[in-house]
Amino acid sequence: MSVSDQQPANETPRPKPLPRLPGRLGLSGKLLLLTIPLIMIAGMLIYVPSIANFHMNRLNDRLAAANTAALVLDAAPLGMVPDSLARQILKSIGARAVAIKMGQQRRLLASADLPPAIDRDIDVRTMTVWSGIRDSFEIMLDRGNQAIRVIGPASGGGQFIEVVIDEAPLRQAMYRFSRNLLLVSLAIAMLTAALVYFALHFMFVRPMRRLTASLVGFHENPESSAYIIVPSQRGDEIGVAERELSDMQRDLVSMLHQKSRLAALGLAVSKINHDLRNLLASSQLLSDQLSSVPDPRVQRFAPKLMRSLERAIAFCQSTLSYGRAQEAAPDRRMILIEPVVAEVRESAGLATDASIGWISAIERGLTIDADPDQLFRVLLNLVRNAAQALESRPKGDAATFQIRITGRREGTVAIIEVSDTGPGVPARAREHLFEAFQTSGRPGGSGLGLAIAAELVRAHGGDIHLVEGTIGATFRIAIPDRPVELLSVRNERARA
């Protein structure tokens, strides 16, 4: 017979995790694929206003050159300029014609190979950002060599100046600018992507890989503390996740170790349970024979001995229940507390121990709605813990060794306090005070006394806790009375 946690037969099996494909992108690859297009989008947002600005500057350069040429052409005697010189000037500024308007007169300063018609007019004086972007992309997407007339402010008192230029050279210049800008943007994008990638890799991806490795290793062997992550000193969310994961793993390892100890305890007890019950049964037969001895002292102690043996046999039957399931439901009834406390004192061996003082301050006739055997077990565990705490104090200690039990009623709740004048409960043990295998501080102790007491008290719907600010240790038990059904009481009275 062994004790272990039984899995329910209809439990849904855990889904198996999907296998990791060798070609599946990890967090680093996804980060890289996300970084590159974002930087390219940023480059495109920079390119659009840049090409429009280049287009605008190119037109302004032609207008500035045309204004300079206009000064030269206008300074010629009688406005007569040789055709060869005019062609050289127009070629130097990349134009086919230059005209200026002064007052009501519109004057053609120079021309060479004028086209039969003007295909596009661009007035830089009224050009906006959006119109500049639209015109620049229209020129880049056109085909052929159209004639463009550019109108801009004139110098020297003129109203405006006009320049007729070819579209093809402007388009080629914009293509060269776009190519150079693209190469520079690609270089900047690659450099920025590399810097962002490595920065995010070292700041986020590596810690996440560390968390993932710890989770995978801990999942494979949850009882080993070798895979517990060591949290870093980071103060961000990753640092919080590392610390929380470390605490969770430590708690799980502790719980699994505790579970293993419970299973080992149940297995060990199950092996000795049969033989121990036989020995106690033999002792019970001997106690039955002692009850027939006429000695008054034997007659006084024989019933108590028989009662103790009966409890011991019942304990053997229910010992496995703590490691396997729950304690039996309490058989509650209204009982007097004083006889139970007196029996606890005798069972703990304190009735004849003069080294430890015993004070019982229980209200006269105080009753409690509880299972007498389970209440006896609760008080016996607390009293034995108190006696062991007093025995652990130095022999030369001048303080009084004393155990005190008080009892009172607060409305429908019975209050019992067990206190001692020992060293008290250590601070490190208070966090897991009522957990199994957590609070035993003496050699050979099992650490189950307070855990069993707490389970039995909670089965009664009550509460047990350590009272702060007292000398030694004081445990307070509060067990409320069960609610009374008025209908059943009336029926009983009617039957009576």
XYZ file of C-alpha atoms in Angstrom:
496
model
C 0.000 0.000 0.000
C 1.485 3.347 -0.992
C 0.378 6.914 -0.727
C 0.502 9.168 -3.758
C -1.587 11.854 -5.380
C -4.131 10.100 -7.568
C -4.987 11.705 -10.892
C -8.713 11.731 -11.744
C -9.643 9.196 -14.372
C -11.455 11.752 -16.526
C -8.718 14.376 -16.463
C -8.144 15.993 -19.835
C -4.612 15.247 -21.040
C -2.280 18.184 -21.521
C -1.788 19.150 -25.160
C 1.663 18.445 -26.476
C 3.650 21.522 -27.485
C 4.258 21.986 -31.185
C 7.760 20.932 -32.241
C 10.109 23.744 -33.104
C 10.948 23.647 -36.810
C 14.594 24.191 -37.761
C 13.619 26.817 -40.317
C 11.219 28.688 -38.060
C 12.264 32.267 -37.408
C 13.170 33.095 -33.872
C 12.672 36.369 -32.066
C 15.918 37.766 -33.519
C 14.921 37.012 -37.116
C 11.469 38.494 -36.626
C 13.024 41.564 -35.083
C 15.350 41.958 -38.058
C 12.509 41.507 -40.561
C 10.514 44.108 -38.681
C 13.359 46.607 -38.398
C 14.376 46.681 -42.090
C 10.954 47.571 -43.592
C 10.344 50.174 -40.907
C 13.632 51.867 -41.775
C 12.816 51.635 -45.488
C 9.469 53.279 -44.838
C 11.272 56.029 -42.967
C 13.627 56.368 -45.952
C 10.672 56.729 -48.309
C 9.188 59.411 -46.111
C 12.501 61.244 -46.381
C 12.843 60.656 -50.128
C 9.521 62.233 -51.174
C 10.229 65.734 -49.781
C 13.892 65.414 -50.783
C 13.168 64.845 -54.481
C 10.627 67.668 -54.449
C 13.186 69.956 -52.843
C 15.797 68.929 -55.436
C 13.316 69.690 -58.232
C 12.585 73.103 -56.742
C 16.254 73.950 -56.275
C 17.007 72.887 -59.840
C 14.366 75.246 -61.193
C 15.592 78.080 -58.966
C 19.126 77.504 -60.246
C 17.878 77.865 -63.819
C 16.054 81.053 -62.900
C 19.111 82.450 -61.157
C 21.267 81.655 -64.188
C 18.623 83.199 -66.442
C 18.639 86.396 -64.373
C 22.410 86.592 -64.743
C 22.171 85.974 -68.482
C 19.446 88.622 -68.723
C 21.794 91.189 -67.208
C 24.456 90.301 -69.757
C 22.063 90.315 -72.696
C 20.394 93.513 -71.605
C 23.766 95.273 -71.246
C 24.631 94.750 -74.930
C 24.641 97.917 -77.030
C 21.208 98.497 -78.532
C 20.238 95.090 -77.228
C 21.961 93.491 -80.195
C 23.725 90.228 -79.262
C 25.328 87.991 -81.879
C 23.522 84.701 -82.365
C 26.662 82.740 -81.543
C 27.042 84.502 -78.213
C 23.372 84.078 -77.409
C 23.588 80.345 -78.136
C 26.634 80.022 -75.864
C 24.859 81.856 -73.064
C 21.730 79.698 -73.421
C 23.825 76.536 -73.562
C 25.681 77.530 -70.403
C 22.442 77.936 -68.479
C 20.767 74.873 -70.085
C 17.882 76.828 -71.632
C 16.331 77.332 -75.060
C 15.019 80.809 -74.476
C 15.043 83.589 -71.928
C 12.383 86.286 -71.741
C 11.670 89.030 -69.262
C 8.687 91.229 -68.620
C 9.273 94.798 -67.565
C 6.211 96.977 -67.178
C 3.853 96.343 -70.072
C 6.614 95.075 -72.314
C 7.562 91.428 -72.682
C 10.975 91.058 -74.195
C 12.643 87.970 -75.601
C 16.304 88.327 -74.665
C 17.635 85.227 -76.423
C 16.361 82.082 -78.084
C 17.705 79.022 -79.850
C 15.773 76.102 -81.347
C 12.473 77.113 -79.836
C 9.878 74.301 -79.868
C 6.606 74.878 -81.729
C 4.635 74.665 -78.435
C 5.208 74.732 -74.688
C 4.065 71.482 -73.026
C 4.170 72.507 -69.348
C 4.223 75.746 -67.345
C 5.727 75.898 -63.859
C 5.408 79.099 -61.847
C 7.744 78.878 -58.857
C 6.186 81.972 -57.329
C 2.938 80.141 -56.541
C 4.344 76.631 -56.044
C 3.350 74.886 -52.789
C 4.830 71.826 -51.132
C 2.171 69.489 -52.509
C 2.301 70.956 -56.008
C 6.104 70.670 -55.974
C 5.862 66.959 -54.992
C 3.247 66.359 -57.692
C 5.255 68.170 -60.419
C 8.485 66.358 -59.520
C 6.891 62.898 -59.791
C 5.056 63.842 -63.004
C 8.360 64.838 -64.595
C 10.050 61.612 -63.415
C 7.207 59.458 -64.763
C 6.929 61.200 -68.145
C 8.604 59.969 -71.296
C 10.154 61.981 -74.107
C 11.608 65.481 -74.038
C 8.898 68.046 -73.456
C 9.451 71.790 -73.295
C 8.915 73.387 -69.902
C 8.479 77.088 -69.291
C 9.646 78.121 -65.835
C 8.402 81.447 -64.481
C 10.057 83.153 -61.536
C 10.888 86.540 -60.004
C 13.153 88.777 -62.065
C 15.992 91.004 -60.894
C 16.712 94.534 -62.011
C 13.163 95.861 -61.797
C 11.494 93.224 -63.982
C 8.140 91.723 -63.053
C 9.101 88.133 -63.846
C 11.461 86.148 -65.957
C 10.685 83.163 -68.166
C 13.026 80.319 -69.054
C 12.255 77.554 -71.525
C 14.147 74.357 -70.690
C 14.088 70.731 -71.808
C 12.489 68.139 -69.552
C 14.984 65.303 -70.289
C 18.071 66.853 -68.625
C 15.983 67.722 -65.557
C 14.623 64.170 -65.424
C 18.119 62.682 -65.734
C 19.363 64.910 -62.940
C 16.460 63.797 -60.739
C 17.222 60.148 -61.563
C 20.866 60.618 -60.533
C 19.791 62.315 -57.323
C 17.312 59.510 -56.585
C 19.961 56.857 -57.216
C 22.498 58.572 -54.962
C 19.865 59.156 -52.287
C 18.791 55.519 -52.535
C 22.350 54.273 -52.098
C 22.920 56.562 -49.137
C 19.563 55.559 -47.646
C 20.363 51.879 -48.073
C 23.706 52.350 -46.354
C 22.114 54.315 -43.531
C 19.258 51.788 -43.296
C 21.636 48.847 -43.081
C 23.783 50.588 -40.485
C 20.758 51.693 -38.476
C 19.141 48.275 -38.755
C 22.348 46.631 -37.546
C 22.659 49.034 -34.612
C 18.984 48.683 -33.671
C 19.145 44.910 -34.091
C 22.204 44.473 -31.875
C 20.879 46.934 -29.305
C 17.529 45.150 -29.066
C 19.246 41.763 -29.226
C 21.429 42.452 -26.206
C 18.770 44.369 -24.294
C 15.744 42.150 -24.909
C 16.336 39.060 -27.051
C 19.180 37.588 -24.985
C 17.295 37.993 -21.668
C 14.202 36.454 -23.283
C 16.275 33.523 -24.529
C 17.615 33.133 -21.003
C 14.069 33.090 -19.636
C 13.008 30.595 -22.307
C 15.960 28.281 -21.622
C 15.169 28.350 -17.910
C 11.503 27.545 -18.553
C 12.311 24.684 -20.939
C 14.931 23.168 -18.627
C 12.691 23.540 -15.591
C 9.809 21.906 -17.477
C 12.004 18.887 -18.248
C 13.160 18.467 -14.639
C 11.013 20.526 -12.247
C 12.457 18.918 -9.124
C 16.006 20.084 -9.879
C 17.158 23.478 -8.644
C 19.853 23.656 -11.335
C 17.433 25.312 -13.786
C 16.235 28.007 -11.387
C 17.031 31.294 -13.077
C 19.308 33.730 -11.273
C 17.581 37.130 -11.600
C 19.584 40.095 -12.792
C 19.589 43.573 -11.301
C 17.423 45.051 -14.054
C 14.634 47.322 -12.920
C 12.414 47.029 -16.001
C 9.706 44.504 -16.874
C 12.236 41.829 -17.855
C 13.924 42.150 -14.464
C 10.539 41.817 -12.749
C 9.772 38.744 -14.884
C 13.134 37.180 -13.943
C 12.575 37.743 -10.237
C 8.996 36.465 -10.339
C 10.052 33.419 -12.354
C 12.865 32.683 -9.892
C 10.473 32.928 -6.930
C 7.898 30.743 -8.691
C 10.501 28.098 -9.547
C 11.811 28.028 -5.979
C 8.282 27.692 -4.618
C 7.521 24.876 -7.058
C 10.745 23.031 -6.182
C 9.918 23.385 -2.498
C 6.367 22.139 -3.072
C 7.580 19.171 -5.100
C 10.116 18.272 -2.424
C 7.387 18.562 0.185
C 5.148 16.368 -1.935
C 7.904 13.774 -2.234
C 8.391 13.816 1.521
C 4.674 13.359 2.028
C 4.660 10.420 -0.356
C 7.701 8.905 1.385
C 6.063 9.472 4.760
C 2.862 7.801 3.615
C 4.788 4.859 2.205
C 6.785 4.434 5.418
C 3.704 4.698 7.620
C 1.796 2.241 5.458
C 4.565 -0.334 6.000
C 4.507 -0.066 9.777
C 0.789 0.547 10.154
C -0.178 -3.123 10.163
C 2.377 -4.191 12.778
C 1.688 -1.132 14.934
C -2.018 -1.874 15.029
C -1.297 -5.432 16.124
C 0.929 -4.191 18.955
C -1.667 -1.696 20.091
C -4.359 -4.361 19.964
C -2.231 -6.558 22.248
C -1.741 -3.601 24.605
C -5.489 -3.058 24.600
C -6.058 -6.667 25.673
C -3.620 -6.180 28.550
C -5.364 -2.972 29.592
C -8.673 -4.864 29.643
C -7.141 -7.324 32.084
C -5.810 -4.475 34.225
C -9.329 -3.115 34.578
C -10.209 -6.183 36.675
C -7.436 -5.501 39.229
C -9.041 -4.148 42.465
C -6.210 -1.686 43.165
C -7.742 1.832 43.409
C -4.832 3.406 41.517
C -5.165 0.841 38.748
C -8.913 1.441 38.622
C -8.196 5.162 38.339
C -5.708 4.958 35.447
C -7.006 1.901 33.571
C -9.910 3.724 31.813
C -7.545 6.514 30.741
C -5.053 3.959 29.450
C -7.781 2.182 27.501
C -8.985 5.487 26.081
C -5.424 6.387 25.009
C -4.979 3.035 23.307
C -8.287 3.449 21.483
C -7.159 6.857 20.255
C -3.800 5.435 19.181
C -5.510 2.709 17.150
C -7.811 5.325 15.566
C -4.759 7.474 14.756
C -3.121 4.525 13.023
C -6.211 4.105 10.876
C -6.267 7.785 9.882
C -2.545 8.542 9.655
C -2.480 7.938 5.937
C -5.307 10.366 5.330
C -3.071 13.429 5.644
C -0.784 12.322 2.840
C -3.538 10.860 0.649
C -6.749 12.836 1.009
C -8.568 14.843 3.679
C -9.211 14.249 7.348
C -12.516 12.634 8.176
C -15.379 15.083 8.615
C -15.645 16.104 12.285
C -18.399 14.524 14.373
C -19.410 17.761 16.059
C -21.439 18.084 19.214
C -21.540 20.412 22.191
C -18.901 19.284 24.707
C -17.231 20.744 27.797
C -13.717 22.043 27.186
C -12.286 21.496 30.685
C -12.273 17.640 30.585
C -10.533 17.699 27.183
C -7.871 20.108 28.484
C -7.279 17.932 31.571
C -6.855 14.854 29.377
C -4.427 16.747 27.151
C -2.317 17.676 30.175
C -2.106 14.066 31.333
C -1.374 12.734 27.822
C 1.426 15.273 27.375
C 2.991 14.172 30.690
C 2.655 17.594 32.289
C 0.495 16.469 35.220
C 3.580 15.020 36.943
C 6.212 17.378 35.470
C 6.985 19.977 38.145
C 9.509 21.826 35.962
C 6.777 23.283 33.741
C 3.961 25.254 35.278
C 0.411 24.678 34.069
C -2.300 27.310 34.216
C -5.834 26.608 33.046
C -8.024 29.718 32.901
C -11.196 28.437 31.243
C -14.608 29.868 31.916
C -16.659 27.608 34.113
C -18.974 25.396 32.084
C -17.550 26.587 28.750
C -18.764 24.421 25.877
C -17.636 24.157 22.280
C -19.316 22.722 19.200
C -16.553 20.366 18.039
C -15.414 16.779 17.529
C -13.873 15.786 20.914
C -11.194 13.546 19.415
C -10.106 16.106 16.830
C -10.128 18.907 19.412
C -7.972 16.701 21.634
C -5.480 16.235 18.783
C -5.342 19.970 18.095
C -4.680 20.904 21.719
C -2.224 18.034 22.228
C -0.124 19.172 19.249
C -0.040 22.753 20.515
C 0.774 21.739 24.091
C 3.568 19.388 22.990
C 5.055 22.119 20.807
C 4.943 24.491 23.771
C 6.596 21.919 26.064
C 9.330 21.254 23.491
C 9.931 24.993 23.112
C 10.363 25.325 26.874
C 12.719 22.337 26.997
C 14.920 23.960 24.354
C 15.637 26.957 26.586
C 18.927 27.024 28.517
C 18.848 25.300 31.889
C 20.182 28.349 33.691
C 17.438 30.598 32.369
C 15.761 32.340 35.298
C 12.462 32.797 33.445
C 9.460 30.775 34.576
C 8.617 27.762 32.429
C 4.869 27.944 32.032
C 2.087 26.792 29.717
C -1.240 28.582 29.912
C -4.573 27.582 28.366
C -7.453 30.043 28.390
C -10.963 29.641 27.094
C -13.862 32.009 26.655
C -16.874 32.574 24.479
C -17.485 35.577 22.253
C -21.086 35.289 21.113
C -21.371 32.080 19.108
C -17.605 31.634 18.803
C -15.511 29.652 21.285
C -11.973 31.037 21.758
C -9.113 28.864 23.077
C -5.565 30.207 23.512
C -2.468 28.102 24.184
C 0.567 30.143 25.229
C 4.004 29.472 26.671
C 6.947 31.457 27.998
C 9.409 29.949 25.540
C 11.613 31.724 22.982
C 8.736 32.265 20.563
C 8.434 31.461 16.871
C 11.417 32.542 14.713
C 10.654 35.216 12.133
C 11.789 33.016 9.225
C 9.308 30.299 10.227
C 6.210 32.524 10.431
C 5.652 32.750 6.691
C 5.058 28.976 6.386
C 3.900 28.409 9.942
C 1.027 26.041 9.182
C 2.590 24.220 6.229
C 3.866 20.649 6.499
C 7.618 20.113 7.029
C 8.267 23.849 7.357
C 8.353 24.685 11.083
C 10.089 21.796 12.821
C 13.081 23.209 14.654
C 14.119 20.210 16.772
C 15.999 17.071 15.738
C 13.624 14.268 14.793
C 10.640 16.575 14.412
C 8.352 16.043 11.430
C 6.968 19.545 11.102
C 3.418 18.168 10.876
C 1.943 19.220 14.238
C 0.816 22.720 13.323
C -0.201 21.634 9.817
C -2.494 18.913 11.205
C -3.887 21.280 13.853
C -4.665 23.913 11.235
C -6.386 21.377 8.979
C -8.568 20.080 11.794
C -9.544 23.592 12.929
C -10.435 24.651 9.392
C -12.566 21.501 9.027
C -14.660 22.935 11.877
C -15.030 26.209 9.989
C -12.686 27.888 12.465
C -9.387 29.710 12.406
C -6.008 29.309 14.076
C -3.239 31.892 14.050
C -0.231 33.135 15.972
C -0.940 36.108 18.209
C 1.621 38.864 17.757
C 3.192 40.872 20.565
C 3.099 38.235 23.334
C 5.782 36.671 25.489
C 6.807 33.360 23.986
C 4.234 32.007 21.547
C 0.451 32.256 21.764
C -1.832 30.363 19.388
C -5.474 31.396 19.230
C -8.196 28.973 18.076
C -11.640 30.273 17.141
C -14.387 27.730 16.378
C -17.891 29.051 15.672
C -21.034 27.138 16.564
C -22.951 25.556 13.746
C -26.059 27.476 12.639
C -29.230 26.037 14.079
C -32.135 25.174 11.792
C -35.206 26.476 13.539
C -37.520 24.087 11.712
C -35.640 21.017 12.888
C -35.546 22.316 16.477
C -39.280 22.938 16.439
C -39.905 19.449 15.069
C -37.767 17.910 17.814
C -39.625 19.874 20.478
C -42.922 18.839 18.949
C -41.908 15.170 18.998
C -40.767 15.498 22.604
